[in-house]
Coordinates of C-alpha atoms in Angstrom, one line a residue:
X1 CA 66.9 12.6 106.7
X2 CA 65.3 14.6 104.5
X3 CA 63.7 12.7 101.3
X4 CA 63.1 14.9 98.3
X5 CA 60.8 13.4 95.2
X6 CA 62.0 13.5 91.8
X7 CA 60.4 15.0 88.9
X8 CA 58.8 12.2 87.6
X9 CA 57.3 11.2 90.8
X10 CA 56.2 14.3 91.4
X11 CA 54.1 14.2 87.8
X12 CA 52.7 10.9 88.4
X13 CA 51.4 11.9 91.7
X14 CA 49.8 14.8 90.2
X15 CA 48.2 12.5 87.3
X16 CA 46.8 10.0 89.9
X17 CA 45.6 13.3 92.4
X18 CA 44.2 14.7 89.2
X19 CA 42.1 11.7 88.3
X20 CA 38.4 11.5 88.9
X21 CA 35.7 8.9 89.4
X22 CA 32.4 9.3 87.7
X23 CA 29.6 6.8 88.4
X24 CA 26.3 5.9 86.4
X25 CA 23.2 4.4 87.5
X26 CA 20.5 3.2 85.4
X27 CA 18.3 2.6 87.7
X28 CA 18.7 5.3 90.6
X29 CA 20.8 7.8 88.7
X30 CA 19.6 11.7 88.6
X31 CA 20.7 14.1 86.2
X32 CA 21.6 16.7 88.4
X33 CA 23.5 14.8 90.6
X34 CA 27.5 15.1 90.4
X35 CA 28.3 11.7 89.6
X36 CA 29.6 10.4 92.7
X37 CA 28.9 6.8 93.5
X38 CA 26.6 8.2 96.4
X39 CA 25.1 10.4 94.0
X40 CA 25.6 9.4 90.3
X41 CA 24.9 10.4 87.3
X42 CA 21.6 8.9 85.4
X43 CA 22.8 7.9 81.9
X44 CA 26.4 7.6 80.2
X45 CA 26.4 10.1 77.8
X46 CA 26.3 12.6 81.4
X47 CA 29.3 11.4 82.1
X48 CA 31.4 11.1 79.3
X49 CA 30.9 15.0 78.8
X50 CA 31.7 15.3 81.8
X51 CA 35.1 13.1 81.7
X52 CA 38.3 14.6 81.5
X53 CA 41.8 12.8 80.5
X54 CA 42.4 10.6 83.4
X55 CA 39.0 10.2 84.7
X56 CA 37.2 6.5 85.2
X57 CA 33.6 6.0 84.4
X58 CA 31.7 3.1 86.2
X59 CA 28.5 2.0 85.2
X60 CA 27.0 0.6 88.2
X61 CA 25.6 -3.0 87.9
X62 CA 21.8 -2.9 86.7
X63 CA 19.4 -5.8 87.6
X64 CA 18.3 -5.3 83.8
X65 CA 19.8 -5.0 80.2
X66 CA 20.4 -1.3 80.0
X67 CA 19.0 0.1 76.9
X68 CA 21.8 2.3 75.9
X69 CA 25.3 2.8 73.8
X70 CA 29.1 4.1 74.6
X71 CA 29.3 7.1 72.0
X72 CA 32.5 9.2 71.9
X73 CA 32.6 11.9 69.3
X74 CA 35.8 14.2 69.1
X75 CA 36.2 13.4 72.8
X76 CA 39.6 12.2 73.9
X77 CA 42.2 11.5 77.2
X78 CA 45.3 12.5 76.8
X79 CA 48.9 10.1 76.5
X80 CA 49.2 8.3 79.7
X81 CA 45.3 10.0 80.9
X82 CA 43.1 8.0 78.9
X83 CA 39.1 8.3 79.6
X84 CA 37.9 4.8 80.6
X85 CA 34.5 3.8 80.7
X86 CA 34.1 0.3 83.2
X87 CA 30.7 -1.4 82.1
X88 CA 31.3 -3.7 85.2
X89 CA 29.8 -6.6 83.1
X90 CA 26.7 -4.8 82.5
X91 CA 24.3 -5.8 79.4
X92 CA 24.0 -3.0 77.3
X93 CA 20.8 -3.4 74.7
X94 CA 20.1 -2.3 71.3
X95 CA 16.8 -2.9 70.9
X96 CA 13.1 -1.7 72.0
X97 CA 9.7 -2.9 72.0
X98 CA 7.6 -2.1 69.4
X99 CA 6.2 1.7 69.4
X100 CA 2.5 1.3 69.2
X101 CA 2.7 5.0 67.5
X102 CA 4.2 3.4 64.9
X103 CA 3.2 0.2 63.7
X104 CA -0.5 0.1 62.7
X105 CA -2.8 -3.2 62.2
X106 CA -3.1 -3.3 58.6
X107 CA -5.4 -6.6 58.2
X108 CA -6.2 -9.1 61.1
X109 CA -2.5 -10.7 62.9
X110 CA -0.4 -8.1 60.5
X111 CA 1.3 -4.6 61.6
X112 CA 3.3 -2.3 59.6
X113 CA 5.1 1.1 59.7
X114 CA 6.8 2.6 56.9
X115 CA 10.3 4.1 56.9
X116 CA 12.6 6.2 55.1
X117 CA 15.9 4.2 55.0
X118 CA 18.8 2.9 52.7
X119 CA 19.2 -1.0 51.6
X120 CA 22.3 -1.4 53.7
X121 CA 21.1 -0.6 56.7
X122 CA 17.6 -2.1 56.1
X123 CA 19.5 -5.4 55.1
X124 CA 21.5 -5.4 58.9
X125 CA 17.4 -5.0 59.8
X126 CA 16.1 -7.6 62.4
X127 CA 13.8 -8.4 65.3
X128 CA 13.5 -10.0 68.5
X129 CA 10.3 -12.3 69.7
X130 CA 10.6 -12.1 73.5
X131 CA 14.6 -11.7 73.3
X132 CA 15.1 -14.9 70.6
X133 CA 16.5 -13.1 68.0
X134 CA 14.9 -13.7 64.4
X135 CA 17.2 -13.0 61.3
X136 CA 15.0 -14.3 58.4
X137 CA 17.9 -16.1 57.3
X138 CA 19.6 -12.8 56.3
X139 CA 23.3 -11.8 57.2
X140 CA 25.7 -9.4 55.3
X141 CA 29.5 -10.0 53.8
X142 CA 28.5 -12.6 51.5
X143 CA 26.3 -14.7 49.4
X144 CA 24.0 -17.1 50.7
X145 CA 21.6 -14.4 52.6
X146 CA 17.8 -15.1 51.9
X147 CA 15.6 -12.9 50.1
X148 CA 13.0 -10.8 52.3
X149 CA 9.3 -12.6 52.4
X150 CA 6.5 -11.6 50.5
X151 CA 3.7 -10.7 52.9
X152 CA 1.2 -13.4 52.1
X153 CA 4.2 -15.7 52.6
X154 CA 5.0 -15.0 56.4
X155 CA 4.3 -17.4 59.4
X156 CA 3.2 -16.6 62.6
X157 CA 5.8 -14.5 64.5
X158 CA 8.1 -13.5 61.2
X159 CA 8.7 -10.0 59.9
X160 CA 9.8 -8.7 56.2
X161 CA 10.3 -5.7 54.8
X162 CA 8.9 -4.6 51.4
X163 CA 10.8 -2.1 49.4
X164 CA 9.1 0.9 47.9
X165 CA 9.4 3.7 46.1
X166 CA 12.6 6.5 46.1
X167 CA 12.5 8.8 49.0
X168 CA 12.2 12.0 47.8
X169 CA 15.9 14.0 47.6
X170 CA 17.2 10.8 48.1
X171 CA 21.1 11.1 47.5
X172 CA 24.3 9.2 47.7
X173 CA 25.3 5.9 46.9
X174 CA 22.7 4.3 49.5
X175 CA 19.6 6.6 48.6
X176 CA 16.6 6.2 51.2
X177 CA 13.4 4.5 49.7
X178 CA 10.3 4.1 51.9
X179 CA 10.1 0.3 52.9
X180 CA 7.5 -1.0 54.7
X181 CA 8.1 -3.2 57.7
X182 CA 5.5 -5.7 58.3
X183 CA 5.3 -8.6 61.2
X184 CA 2.8 -11.1 61.7
X185 CA 1.5 -11.8 65.1
X186 CA 2.3 -15.6 66.6
X187 CA -0.7 -17.1 67.3
X188 CA -3.1 -15.8 70.4
X189 CA -1.1 -12.5 70.5
X190 CA -3.4 -9.3 69.6
X191 CA -0.4 -6.7 69.5
X192 CA 3.1 -6.6 68.9
X193 CA 3.6 -5.8 72.5
X194 CA 1.9 -8.5 73.6
X195 CA 3.2 -11.3 71.6
X196 CA 7.1 -9.8 72.9
X197 CA 8.4 -8.4 69.8
X198 CA 11.1 -5.9 70.0
X199 CA 13.1 -4.1 66.8
X200 CA 17.0 -2.6 67.1
X201 CA 16.9 1.1 68.1
X202 CA 17.2 2.7 64.6
X203 CA 19.6 5.7 66.0
X204 CA 21.5 4.1 68.2
X205 CA 23.1 1.8 65.7
X206 CA 26.1 0.2 67.8
X207 CA 26.7 -0.7 71.3
X208 CA 30.4 1.0 71.3
X209 CA 30.7 3.6 69.0
X210 CA 33.9 5.6 69.0
X211 CA 34.3 8.3 65.6
X212 CA 36.0 12.1 64.6
X213 CA 39.2 11.2 65.8
X214 CA 38.5 10.4 69.5
X215 CA 41.6 8.9 71.3
X216 CA 43.1 7.6 74.3
X217 CA 40.0 5.7 75.0
X218 CA 39.8 2.4 77.5
X219 CA 36.1 0.6 77.3
X220 CA 36.2 -2.8 79.6
X221 CA 34.3 -5.2 81.0
X222 CA 31.2 -4.3 78.8
X223 CA 28.7 -6.9 77.1
X224 CA 26.5 -5.6 73.9
X225 CA 23.7 -7.2 72.2
X226 CA 21.0 -6.7 69.7
X227 CA 22.6 -3.8 68.3
X228 CA 21.4 -2.9 64.6
X229 CA 24.8 -2.7 62.8
X230 CA 28.1 -3.6 65.0
X231 CA 28.6 -4.6 68.5
X232 CA 31.9 -2.4 68.3
X233 CA 32.7 0.2 65.9
X234 CA 35.2 2.9 65.0
X235 CA 35.6 5.8 62.1
X236 CA 37.8 8.2 61.5
X237 CA 41.7 8.6 62.7
X238 CA 40.8 7.1 66.3
X239 CA 44.0 6.1 68.3
X240 CA 44.9 4.5 71.3
X241 CA 41.9 3.0 71.8
X242 CA 42.1 -0.2 73.9
X243 CA 39.3 -2.5 74.9
X244 CA 39.5 -4.7 77.5
X245 CA 37.2 -7.8 78.7
X246 CA 34.4 -7.4 76.2
X247 CA 31.9 -9.5 74.2
X248 CA 29.0 -9.0 71.5
X249 CA 26.0 -11.0 71.2
X250 CA 23.8 -11.5 68.5
X251 CA 24.5 -7.7 66.0
X252 CA 23.4 -6.8 63.1
X253 CA 27.0 -6.6 61.0
X254 CA 30.1 -7.0 62.6
X255 CA 30.7 -7.8 66.2
X256 CA 34.0 -5.6 66.0
X257 CA 34.9 -3.5 62.9
X258 CA 37.4 -0.6 62.4
X259 CA 37.6 1.6 59.8
X260 CA 39.5 4.4 57.8
X261 CA 42.8 5.0 59.8
X262 CA 41.7 3.9 63.2
X263 CA 44.1 1.7 65.4
X264 CA 42.5 -0.5 67.7
X265 CA 44.1 -3.2 70.6
X266 CA 41.8 -5.8 71.9
X267 CA 42.4 -8.1 74.9
X268 CA 39.8 -11.0 76.2
X269 CA 37.0 -10.5 73.2
X270 CA 34.0 -12.7 72.6
X271 CA 31.9 -12.8 69.5
X272 CA 28.6 -14.7 69.4
X273 CA 25.9 -14.7 67.1
X274 CA 27.0 -11.9 65.0
X275 CA 26.9 -11.7 61.1
X276 CA 30.8 -11.4 61.2
X277 CA 33.3 -12.1 64.0
X278 CA 35.9 -9.6 63.1
X279 CA 35.7 -7.1 60.0
X280 CA 38.5 -4.4 59.8
X281 CA 38.9 -2.2 56.9
X282 CA 40.4 0.9 54.8
X283 CA 43.8 1.5 57.0
X284 CA 42.8 0.6 60.1
X285 CA 46.0 -1.3 62.6
X286 CA 44.2 -3.7 64.8
X287 CA 45.8 -5.9 67.6
X288 CA 43.6 -8.6 68.8
X289 CA 44.6 -10.9 72.0
X290 CA 42.4 -13.9 73.3
X291 CA 39.2 -14.2 71.1
X292 CA 36.7 -16.8 71.1
X293 CA 33.5 -16.8 68.6
X294 CA 30.6 -18.7 67.5
X295 CA 27.3 -18.9 65.8
X296 CA 28.9 -16.3 63.2
X297 CA 26.7 -16.5 60.1
X298 CA 28.6 -14.1 57.1
X299 CA 32.2 -14.3 57.9
X300 CA 34.3 -15.7 61.0
X301 CA 37.2 -13.0 60.0
X302 CA 37.4 -10.8 57.4
X303 CA 40.6 -8.3 57.1
X304 CA 40.8 -6.1 54.0
X305 CA 42.7 -3.8 52.1
X306 CA 45.7 -1.7 53.6
X307 CA 44.4 -2.9 57.2
X308 CA 47.9 -4.5 59.4
X309 CA 46.3 -7.3 61.8
X310 CA 47.3 -9.1 64.8
X311 CA 45.4 -11.9 66.3
X312 CA 47.1 -14.0 68.6
X313 CA 45.3 -16.5 70.8
X314 CA 41.5 -17.2 69.0
X315 CA 39.5 -20.0 68.8
X316 CA 36.7 -20.4 66.6
X317 CA 33.8 -22.4 66.6
X318 CA 34.0 -21.4 62.7
X319 CA 29.8 -21.3 61.7
X320 CA 30.0 -18.3 59.2
X321 CA 28.9 -19.4 55.4
X322 CA 31.7 -17.3 54.0
X323 CA 34.3 -18.6 56.4
X324 CA 37.7 -17.0 56.3
X325 CA 39.0 -14.4 54.2
X326 CA 42.2 -12.1 53.6
X327 CA 41.6 -9.7 50.9
X328 CA 43.6 -6.8 49.3
X329 CA 42.8 -4.4 46.1
X330 CA 45.2 -3.6 43.5
X331 CA 46.9 -0.5 45.3
X332 CA 46.7 -1.9 48.9
X333 CA 49.2 -3.8 51.0
X334 CA 47.6 -6.2 53.3
X335 CA 49.3 -7.3 56.5
X336 CA 48.3 -9.9 58.5
X337 CA 50.0 -12.2 61.4
X338 CA 48.5 -14.5 63.6
X339 CA 50.0 -16.6 66.2
X340 CA 48.0 -19.4 68.1
X341 CA 44.8 -19.8 66.4
X342 CA 42.7 -22.9 66.1
X343 CA 39.1 -22.7 64.0
X344 CA 36.8 -25.7 63.2
X345 CA 35.2 -25.2 60.8
X346 CA 31.2 -26.3 60.9
X347 CA 29.6 -24.8 57.8
X348 CA 30.0 -27.0 54.8
X349 CA 30.3 -24.0 52.6
X350 CA 32.7 -22.0 54.7
X351 CA 36.1 -22.0 53.0
X352 CA 39.5 -20.7 53.9
X353 CA 40.5 -18.1 51.2
X354 CA 42.8 -15.2 49.9
X355 CA 41.0 -12.6 47.2
X356 CA 44.7 -10.7 46.2
X357 CA 44.9 -8.3 43.6
X358 CA 48.0 -6.2 45.4
X359 CA 50.1 -7.0 47.7
X360 CA 49.7 -9.2 51.0
X361 CA 52.0 -10.3 53.7
X362 CA 50.0 -13.1 55.7
X363 CA 52.4 -14.5 58.5
X364 CA 51.3 -17.5 60.7
X365 CA 52.3 -19.4 63.2
X366 CA 50.7 -22.5 65.2
X367 CA 47.6 -22.3 63.0
X368 CA 45.8 -25.3 63.2
X369 CA 42.8 -25.2 61.5
X370 CA 39.9 -28.4 60.7
X371 CA 37.2 -29.5 58.2
X372 CA 37.7 -26.9 56.1
X373 CA 36.9 -28.6 52.3
X374 CA 38.8 -26.1 50.6
X375 CA 41.9 -23.7 51.3
X376 CA 43.6 -21.4 49.4
X377 CA 46.8 -23.0 47.8
X378 CA 48.6 -19.1 49.3
X379 CA 47.4 -20.4 52.9
X380 CA 47.7 -24.2 52.7
X381 CA 51.0 -24.0 53.8
X382 CA 51.0 -21.7 56.1
X383 CA 48.3 -23.6 58.4
X384 CA 48.2 -27.2 59.4
X385 CA 44.8 -29.2 59.0
X386 CA 44.1 -31.2 61.5
X387 CA 40.9 -33.7 62.6
X388 CA 38.7 -31.8 64.7
X389 CA 38.7 -34.0 67.9
X390 CA 42.8 -32.4 67.9
X391 CA 41.9 -29.0 69.0
X392 CA 38.1 -29.2 70.3
X393 CA 39.1 -29.7 73.6
X394 CA 41.1 -26.6 73.4
X395 CA 38.9 -24.6 72.0
X396 CA 36.0 -25.2 74.8
X397 CA 38.7 -24.7 77.3
X398 CA 39.1 -21.3 76.1
X399 CA 35.1 -20.9 76.0
X400 CA 35.2 -21.2 79.6
X401 CA 38.0 -19.4 80.6
X402 CA 36.9 -16.4 78.5
X403 CA 33.3 -16.5 79.6
X404 CA 34.4 -16.8 83.6
X405 CA 35.9 -13.1 82.9
X406 CA 32.1 -11.7 82.7
X407 CA 31.3 -13.2 86.2
X408 CA 27.7 -15.5 84.6
X409 CA 26.8 -12.1 83.2
X410 CA 27.9 -13.1 79.4
X411 CA 25.5 -16.7 79.7
X412 CA 22.6 -14.3 81.1
X413 CA 22.8 -12.3 77.8
X414 CA 23.0 -15.5 76.1
X415 CA 19.6 -16.9 77.7
X416 CA 21.9 -20.0 79.1

């Protein structure tokens, strides 16, 4: 008996056969290699350039953090044939040791360099000292961030920025200034590298950076840490962006942020120690399922303007000074739907707020919060205010469950 494949089956088989696996090894790869598992490429950018719709890029496990980012600029898959990056739970690190060619001693124990940079990015700057982040009390998205110290106020192991004159030919809403970055060495250290100082790589501002109308892209099994701006950042008109099993640790601004008309779908997301956990703006459309966050500084959740958002299954140890906020402007229509959310506020200033000047549809189901002293009247009837002990165990169980996805690598990123 003869059997014939249907046209659909033939097309599906052709799709599978046409897809390729591309391998990257930051320890043993070579730029001249073809990208096979036996002969991997050396960096992710070469694999992205090589990838075609339907291909999967694997970043082979590294025994040390990878000082690189995942970047797509106008590179796309196709419907049913996304370009996939599997980070294999590697830690992508956005910081580097201070460059001794840039940093000069200005007096015993003090080193400095001068850069041309706008205040917006200077405000997101931080340093790490022997792997521990030092923000100097600074964060974004709400009031309460500390001012930069004067040089004479620095204690051992601290840093500051002194803004100088406007840079030549500076333009735009965020013009560049000549800014002096200054550190004071810890006791006993003679140079910044001996002390163990690192700073964010200023030209590589986000851990996953997708822009310029890139579409049909899947990112999975990735941990990003210590990036100057966001952990995961999306600009332009990027559509069909899928993120699975991802984490952002101690980034300068948002753990994840979508702008303009981007559409993203996120499943299994952990945010630790960033300025904001989730911040979406403009006309973006964003869907999150299974989210855990803690040690956030500025705002736990900030959703603004014409965004359309769904948040399903989320657990927050809500530490941010600015708390939770939904906003709409006079000409905007904000839409957010949230289901099965638990938030224990651990910051006495954190509020549960709305700033509504336009039209807002906020639909909550099974949303429980604890310890918020201030809840906006328009939201008070939509959430159930409970005692912290009623939801503590559920939040801790969710933490364990989501951490387990990363096979111990997330604990490693946190130094636990």
